[in-house]
Amino acid sequence: MKRTHATMSNHHHISNTQQDPNPQFADPNNDPNPNPQSHPRRPRGFAATNTITTAAAAGTGTTTNKSRKEREKEKERTKLRERHRRAITSRMLAGLRQHGNYQLPVRADMNDVLAALARQAGWIVESDGTTFRQSPNNTTNNMVMSVESPVSGSSLRNCSTRASVDCQPSVPRINENLSPASFDSIVVTESDTKVDKFTSTSPMNSAECLEAGQFMQELHCGEHGSSFSDTQYVPVFVMLSSGVINNFCQLMDPDGVKEELQQLKSLKINGVVVNCWWGIVESWVPQKYEWSGYRELFKIIRDSKMKLQVVMAFHENGGSDTGGMFISLPQWVLEIGKDNQDIFFTDRQGRRNTECLSWGIDKERVLRGRTAIEVYFDVMRSFRTEFDDLFTDGIISAVEIGLGASGELKYPSFSERMGWRYPGIGEFQCYDKYSLQNLRKAATSRGHSFWAKGPDNAGYYNSKPHETGFFCERGDYDSYYGRFFLHWYRQVLIDHADNVLSLATLAFEGMQIVVKIPAIYWWYRTSSHAAELTAGYYNPTNQDGYSPVFEVLKKHSVTVKFVNSGLQVPAADDALADPEGLNWQILNSAWDKEINVAGQNAFPCYDREGLMRLVETAKPRNDPDRRRFSFFTFQQPSPLVQSAICFPELEYFIKCMHGEINYVDS
């Protein structure tokens, strides 16, 4: 009864209010209730939130659970719609690039498409969007359509041509604090890429549509052939065998070296590259350097009137180019390592890799009172002082700084002595005590001290990504911890390069400094890029792992030497390799930052087809900016005197690099 009476009272109150045309200004003298009670207001803001929360808490939890599930489902539907929309855009842009020869940016939008159409129609579109019709005299100079390599409709059936790329792969930089689920609309999985009809199988084909094969052009063209005559001039240097200097710093075969240099000079080689091994020049006693063998070798090179590039090699070598001679780290360093094995890189099983020193001791005084950085600087300074005359006379044109395993800026994660075989993903190399101390400090500063450890589910040297919990599709590499660890792992690599190059530019002031970047192309068509991650390049499909590294290299004005495989991997490759996609990313990322790029072949000798792929990479003819390598280093299998099979191919390769010959299919 009380509830009924209250309801009737409220109904009566509402009716009176509706009859009053302006109750806010009613006459108080006519008010039958001289002390009216204030009308209850509808709660707003936080009050409304508290009211709703209280009401929800009073009821059952079924409604809350249902609404939460509905929200999650709606999020998933939104992600699917966004991915579908991006996939459609991806295919549209791929079709314009591939079949219409439109030079669209990597992250093109509709503005870029409109600008391309306007330019094709003869209009001028400036960078700020200003558009106006150009004069008839300049029509042919401002067309966007490429005219360097015209391809008719009929020739497309006989010659597969891919458009060149005019900018860097602007892979989105993702905040590592984002939730792993937030990457779903960006990462394109392996199953997604198989659906795209017009895109390649490279993981660089994210939802923003990047055809990884655009950078390379097919060399065998039935109707037109390929011509490198009148193209840009790329200097070619040949790397001399490391076995010419023995472990006692003596020149092994002076007459053989002279004969080899004469043959190279007849091929119009621009110069040679010589490795200066730390394990030879400072082998027995700290800070006592022996350069006699190199002095004799450099004199022969100087008399041959050839340019010289030197490599400061701070790693060991036992490769085929040493003639069976093993070159280790200095003996006094190995003696220290017997008592303190943590000066070497260490894998998860605790096995030490003596190929080079751990980056964890870059600033630790564990080398007879010196840090690793100081040891490297003392070697470089001694070399600069010893051969000052060659620097002054311009004989030495560049100095390459070894920054890791094989002289490349990478962790030794693919060590064959540890049992690694291609295409294994490798292992993280951060388990020496100095690196773990660094990791513990980083985890503590982040507020998660339990993150101070390496991944325990990253597999072994010869594992495949899908066999591990860390590198598999949607694996832990993309979790909060995974992103923290990989960011730290890459930052150690960047800091090492920064520290060494700071002193290298001081020791070789005014010289061209070169840094070698590896070609880790296997598992490139997976989401995680596992092999690149273990080598120190945080380059999954939702990250650009090379741009942060190149920022540091640009800071020191170095030339990036990219180790090019020159391989053409079939689409059905079990290792999901993509050398061309990797070439595209690295070269355009470096060129976009205005860094000089050089090249070096990864394998000693090629057939003509492989060599022509190297030429095409060194100076892509369809590049609208006409970018090219600043030089190319050819790595030979053995002294050319003993390799007559490769000699004619090398001659042909050099002429193509110099722009002196046409290449036509035989």
CSV table of N, CA, C and O in Angstrom, one decimal, residues 516-582:
chain,number,residue,atom,x,y,z
A,516,LYS,N,79.9,-3.5,-41.3
A,516,LYS,CA,79.2,-4.6,-42.1
A,516,LYS,C,78.0,-5.1,-41.4
A,516,LYS,O,78.0,-5.4,-40.2
A,517,ILE,N,76.9,-5.2,-42.2
A,517,ILE,CA,75.6,-5.6,-41.7
A,517,ILE,C,75.3,-7.0,-42.3
A,517,ILE,O,75.5,-7.2,-43.5
A,518,PRO,N,74.9,-7.9,-41.5
A,518,PRO,CA,74.6,-9.3,-42.0
A,518,PRO,C,73.4,-9.4,-42.8
A,518,PRO,O,72.5,-8.6,-42.7
A,519,ALA,N,73.3,-10.5,-43.6
A,519,ALA,CA,72.1,-10.8,-44.4
A,519,ALA,C,71.5,-12.1,-43.7
A,519,ALA,O,71.8,-13.2,-44.0
A,520,ILE,N,70.5,-11.9,-42.9
A,520,ILE,CA,69.8,-13.0,-42.2
A,520,ILE,C,68.5,-13.1,-42.8
A,520,ILE,O,67.5,-12.6,-42.3
A,521,TYR,N,68.4,-13.9,-43.9
A,521,TYR,CA,67.2,-13.9,-44.7
A,521,TYR,C,66.3,-15.1,-44.4
A,521,TYR,O,65.2,-15.2,-44.9
A,522,TRP,N,66.8,-16.1,-43.7
A,522,TRP,CA,66.0,-17.3,-43.5
A,522,TRP,C,65.0,-17.0,-42.3
A,522,TRP,O,65.2,-16.2,-41.4
A,523,TRP,N,63.8,-17.6,-42.5
A,523,TRP,CA,62.6,-17.3,-41.6
A,523,TRP,C,62.1,-15.9,-41.7
A,523,TRP,O,61.5,-15.4,-40.8
A,524,TYR,N,62.5,-15.2,-42.8
A,524,TYR,CA,62.1,-13.8,-43.0
A,524,TYR,C,60.6,-13.7,-43.3
A,524,TYR,O,59.9,-12.7,-43.0
A,525,ARG,N,60.0,-14.8,-43.8
A,525,ARG,CA,58.6,-14.8,-44.1
A,525,ARG,C,57.7,-15.3,-43.0
A,525,ARG,O,56.6,-15.8,-43.2
A,526,THR,N,58.2,-15.3,-41.8
A,526,THR,CA,57.4,-15.6,-40.6
A,526,THR,C,57.1,-14.4,-39.8
A,526,THR,O,57.8,-13.3,-40.1
A,527,SER,N,56.2,-14.4,-38.9
A,527,SER,CA,55.9,-13.2,-38.1
A,527,SER,C,57.0,-12.8,-37.2
A,527,SER,O,57.2,-11.6,-37.0
A,528,SER,N,57.7,-13.8,-36.6
A,528,SER,CA,58.7,-13.4,-35.6
A,528,SER,C,60.0,-13.0,-36.1
A,528,SER,O,60.8,-12.3,-35.5
A,529,HIS,N,60.4,-13.5,-37.3
A,529,HIS,CA,61.8,-13.3,-37.9
A,529,HIS,C,62.8,-13.9,-36.9
A,529,HIS,O,63.7,-13.1,-36.4
A,530,ALA,N,62.6,-15.1,-36.4
A,530,ALA,CA,63.4,-15.6,-35.3
A,530,ALA,C,64.9,-15.5,-35.5
A,530,ALA,O,65.6,-15.2,-34.5
A,531,ALA,N,65.4,-15.8,-36.7
A,531,ALA,CA,66.9,-15.8,-36.8
A,531,ALA,C,67.4,-14.4,-36.6
A,531,ALA,O,68.5,-14.2,-36.1
A,532,GLU,N,66.7,-13.4,-37.1
A,532,GLU,CA,67.1,-12.0,-36.9
A,532,GLU,C,67.1,-11.6,-35.4
A,532,GLU,O,67.9,-10.8,-34.9
A,533,LEU,N,66.1,-12.1,-34.7
A,533,LEU,CA,66.0,-11.8,-33.3
A,533,LEU,C,67.1,-12.3,-32.5
A,533,LEU,O,67.7,-11.6,-31.6
A,534,THR,N,67.6,-13.5,-32.7
A,534,THR,CA,68.7,-14.1,-31.9
A,534,THR,C,70.0,-13.4,-32.3
A,534,THR,O,70.9,-13.3,-31.5
A,535,ALA,N,70.1,-12.8,-33.5
A,535,ALA,CA,71.3,-12.1,-33.9
A,535,ALA,C,71.3,-10.7,-33.4
A,535,ALA,O,72.3,-10.0,-33.6
A,536,GLY,N,70.2,-10.2,-32.8
A,536,GLY,CA,70.2,-8.9,-32.3
A,536,GLY,C,69.4,-7.8,-33.0
A,536,GLY,O,69.4,-6.7,-32.6
A,537,TYR,N,68.7,-8.2,-34.1
A,537,TYR,CA,67.9,-7.3,-34.9
A,537,TYR,C,66.4,-7.6,-34.6
A,537,TYR,O,65.8,-8.6,-35.0
A,538,TYR,N,65.8,-6.6,-33.8
A,538,TYR,CA,64.4,-6.7,-33.4
A,538,TYR,C,63.5,-6.4,-34.5
A,538,TYR,O,63.0,-5.3,-34.6
A,539,ASN,N,63.3,-7.3,-35.4
A,539,ASN,CA,62.7,-7.0,-36.7
A,539,ASN,C,61.5,-8.0,-37.0
A,539,ASN,O,61.4,-8.5,-38.1
A,540,PRO,N,60.6,-8.2,-36.1
A,540,PRO,CA,59.4,-8.9,-36.5
A,540,PRO,C,58.5,-8.1,-37.4
A,540,PRO,O,58.8,-7.0,-37.8
A,541,THR,N,57.4,-8.6,-37.8
A,541,THR,CA,56.5,-7.9,-38.8
A,541,THR,C,56.0,-6.6,-38.3
A,541,THR,O,55.6,-5.8,-39.0
A,542,ASN,N,55.9,-6.5,-36.9
A,542,ASN,CA,55.3,-5.2,-36.4
A,542,ASN,C,56.4,-4.3,-35.9
A,542,ASN,O,56.1,-3.4,-35.1
A,543,GLN,N,57.6,-4.5,-36.3
A,543,GLN,CA,58.7,-3.6,-35.8
A,543,GLN,C,59.7,-3.4,-37.0
A,543,GLN,O,59.7,-4.2,-37.9
A,544,ASP,N,60.4,-2.3,-37.0
A,544,ASP,CA,61.5,-2.1,-38.0
A,544,ASP,C,62.8,-2.2,-37.2
A,544,ASP,O,63.2,-1.3,-36.5
A,545,GLY,N,63.4,-3.3,-37.3
A,545,GLY,CA,64.6,-3.6,-36.5
A,545,GLY,C,65.9,-3.0,-37.0
A,545,GLY,O,66.9,-3.0,-36.3
A,546,TYR,N,65.9,-2.4,-38.2
A,546,TYR,CA,67.1,-1.9,-38.8
A,546,TYR,C,67.2,-0.4,-38.6
A,546,TYR,O,68.3,0.2,-38.6
A,547,SER,N,66.1,0.3,-38.6
A,547,SER,CA,66.1,1.8,-38.5
A,547,SER,C,66.8,2.3,-37.3
A,547,SER,O,67.6,3.2,-37.4
A,548,PRO,N,66.5,1.8,-36.1
A,548,PRO,CA,67.2,2.3,-34.9
A,548,PRO,C,68.8,2.0,-35.0
A,548,PRO,O,69.5,2.9,-34.5
A,549,VAL,N,69.2,0.9,-35.6
A,549,VAL,CA,70.6,0.7,-35.7
A,549,VAL,C,71.2,1.7,-36.7
A,549,VAL,O,72.3,2.3,-36.4
A,550,PHE,N,70.5,2.0,-37.8
A,550,PHE,CA,71.0,2.9,-38.8
A,550,PHE,C,71.1,4.4,-38.2
A,550,PHE,O,71.9,5.2,-38.7
A,551,GLU,N,70.2,4.7,-37.3
A,551,GLU,CA,70.3,6.0,-36.7
A,551,GLU,C,71.6,6.2,-36.0
A,551,GLU,O,72.2,7.3,-36.0
A,552,VAL,N,72.1,5.2,-35.3
A,552,VAL,CA,73.4,5.3,-34.6
A,552,VAL,C,74.5,5.3,-35.6
A,552,VAL,O,75.5,6.1,-35.5
A,553,LEU,N,74.4,4.5,-36.7
A,553,LEU,CA,75.5,4.5,-37.7
A,553,LEU,C,75.5,5.9,-38.4
A,553,LEU,O,76.6,6.4,-38.8
A,554,LYS,N,74.4,6.5,-38.7
A,554,LYS,CA,74.3,7.8,-39.3
A,554,LYS,C,75.0,8.9,-38.4
A,554,LYS,O,75.7,9.8,-38.8
A,555,LYS,N,74.8,8.7,-37.1
A,555,LYS,CA,75.4,9.6,-36.1
A,555,LYS,C,76.9,9.7,-36.3
A,555,LYS,O,77.6,10.7,-36.1
A,556,HIS,N,77.6,8.6,-36.7
A,556,HIS,CA,79.0,8.5,-36.9
A,556,HIS,C,79.4,8.6,-38.3
A,556,HIS,O,80.6,8.4,-38.6
A,557,SER,N,78.5,8.9,-39.2
A,557,SER,CA,78.7,9.1,-40.6
A,557,SER,C,79.5,7.9,-41.3
A,557,SER,O,80.4,8.1,-42.0
A,558,VAL,N,79.0,6.7,-40.9
A,558,VAL,CA,79.7,5.5,-41.5
A,558,VAL,C,79.0,5.1,-42.8
A,558,VAL,O,77.9,5.5,-43.1
A,559,THR,N,79.7,4.2,-43.5
A,559,THR,CA,79.2,3.6,-44.7
A,559,THR,C,78.7,2.2,-44.3
A,559,THR,O,79.5,1.4,-43.7
A,560,VAL,N,77.5,1.8,-44.6
A,560,VAL,CA,77.0,0.5,-44.3
A,560,VAL,C,77.3,-0.5,-45.4
A,560,VAL,O,77.0,-0.2,-46.6
A,561,LYS,N,78.0,-1.5,-45.1
A,561,LYS,CA,78.3,-2.6,-46.0
A,561,LYS,C,77.4,-3.7,-45.8
A,561,LYS,O,77.4,-4.4,-44.8
A,562,PHE,N,76.5,-3.9,-46.8
A,562,PHE,CA,75.5,-5.0,-46.7
A,562,PHE,C,76.0,-6.3,-47.3
A,562,PHE,O,76.4,-6.3,-48.5
A,563,VAL,N,76.0,-7.3,-46.6
A,563,VAL,CA,76.4,-8.6,-47.1
A,563,VAL,C,75.2,-9.2,-47.9
A,563,VAL,O,74.2,-9.7,-47.3
A,564,ASN,N,75.3,-9.2,-49.2
A,564,ASN,CA,74.2,-9.7,-50.0
A,564,ASN,C,74.4,-11.1,-50.4
A,564,ASN,O,75.5,-11.5,-50.9
A,565,SER,N,73.4,-11.9,-50.2
A,565,SER,CA,73.5,-13.3,-50.5
A,565,SER,C,73.5,-13.6,-52.0
A,565,SER,O,74.2,-14.6,-52.5
A,566,GLY,N,72.8,-12.8,-52.8
A,566,GLY,CA,72.8,-13.0,-54.3
A,566,GLY,C,72.0,-14.2,-54.6
A,566,GLY,O,72.0,-14.7,-55.8
A,567,LEU,N,71.2,-14.8,-53.7
A,567,LEU,CA,70.4,-16.0,-53.9
A,567,LEU,C,69.0,-15.6,-54.4
A,567,LEU,O,68.5,-14.6,-54.1
A,568,GLN,N,68.4,-16.6,-55.1
A,568,GLN,CA,67.0,-16.5,-55.5
A,568,GLN,C,66.3,-17.7,-55.0
A,568,GLN,O,66.5,-18.8,-55.5
A,569,VAL,N,65.6,-17.5,-53.9
A,569,VAL,CA,65.0,-18.7,-53.2
A,569,VAL,C,63.6,-19.0,-53.7
A,569,VAL,O,62.8,-18.0,-53.9
A,570,PRO,N,63.3,-20.2,-54.0
A,570,PRO,CA,61.9,-20.5,-54.5
A,570,PRO,C,60.9,-20.3,-53.5
A,570,PRO,O,61.2,-20.2,-52.3
A,571,ALA,N,59.7,-20.0,-53.9
A,571,ALA,CA,58.6,-19.7,-53.0
A,571,ALA,C,58.3,-20.9,-52.1
A,571,ALA,O,57.8,-20.6,-51.0
A,572,ALA,N,58.6,-22.1,-52.4
A,572,ALA,CA,58.3,-23.2,-51.6
A,572,ALA,C,59.4,-23.6,-50.7
A,572,ALA,O,59.5,-24.7,-50.2
A,573,ASP,N,60.3,-22.6,-50.4
A,573,ASP,CA,61.5,-22.9,-49.6
A,573,ASP,C,61.0,-23.2,-48.1
A,573,ASP,O,60.2,-22.5,-47.6
A,574,ASP,N,61.6,-24.3,-47.6
A,574,ASP,CA,61.2,-24.8,-46.3
A,574,ASP,C,61.6,-23.8,-45.2
A,574,ASP,O,61.0,-23.7,-44.1
A,575,ALA,N,62.6,-23.0,-45.4
A,575,ALA,CA,63.1,-22.1,-44.4
A,575,ALA,C,62.4,-20.7,-44.5
A,575,ALA,O,62.7,-19.8,-43.7
A,576,LEU,N,61.4,-20.6,-45.4
A,576,LEU,CA,60.6,-19.4,-45.5
A,576,LEU,C,61.6,-18.2,-45.7
A,576,LEU,O,61.4,-17.1,-45.1
A,577,ALA,N,62.6,-18.4,-46.5
A,577,ALA,CA,63.6,-17.3,-46.7
A,577,ALA,C,63.1,-16.3,-47.7
A,577,ALA,O,62.3,-16.6,-48.6
A,578,ASP,N,63.7,-15.1,-47.6
A,578,ASP,CA,63.3,-14.1,-48.6
A,578,ASP,C,64.5,-13.1,-48.7
A,578,ASP,O,64.4,-12.0,-48.1
A,579,PRO,N,65.5,-13.5,-49.4
A,579,PRO,CA,66.7,-12.6,-49.6
A,579,PRO,C,66.3,-11.2,-50.2
A,579,PRO,O,66.8,-10.2,-49.8
A,580,GLU,N,65.4,-11.3,-51.2
A,580,GLU,CA,65.0,-10.0,-51.9
A,580,GLU,C,64.2,-9.1,-51.0
A,580,GLU,O,64.4,-7.9,-51.0
A,581,GLY,N,63.4,-9.7,-50.1
A,581,GLY,CA,62.6,-8.9,-49.2
A,581,GLY,C,63.6,-8.2,-48.2
A,581,GLY,O,63.4,-7.0,-47.8
A,582,LEU,N,64.6,-9.0,-47.7
A,582,LEU,CA,65.5,-8.4,-46.8
A,582,LEU,C,66.3,-7.3,-47.4
A,582,LEU,O,66.6,-6.2,-46.8
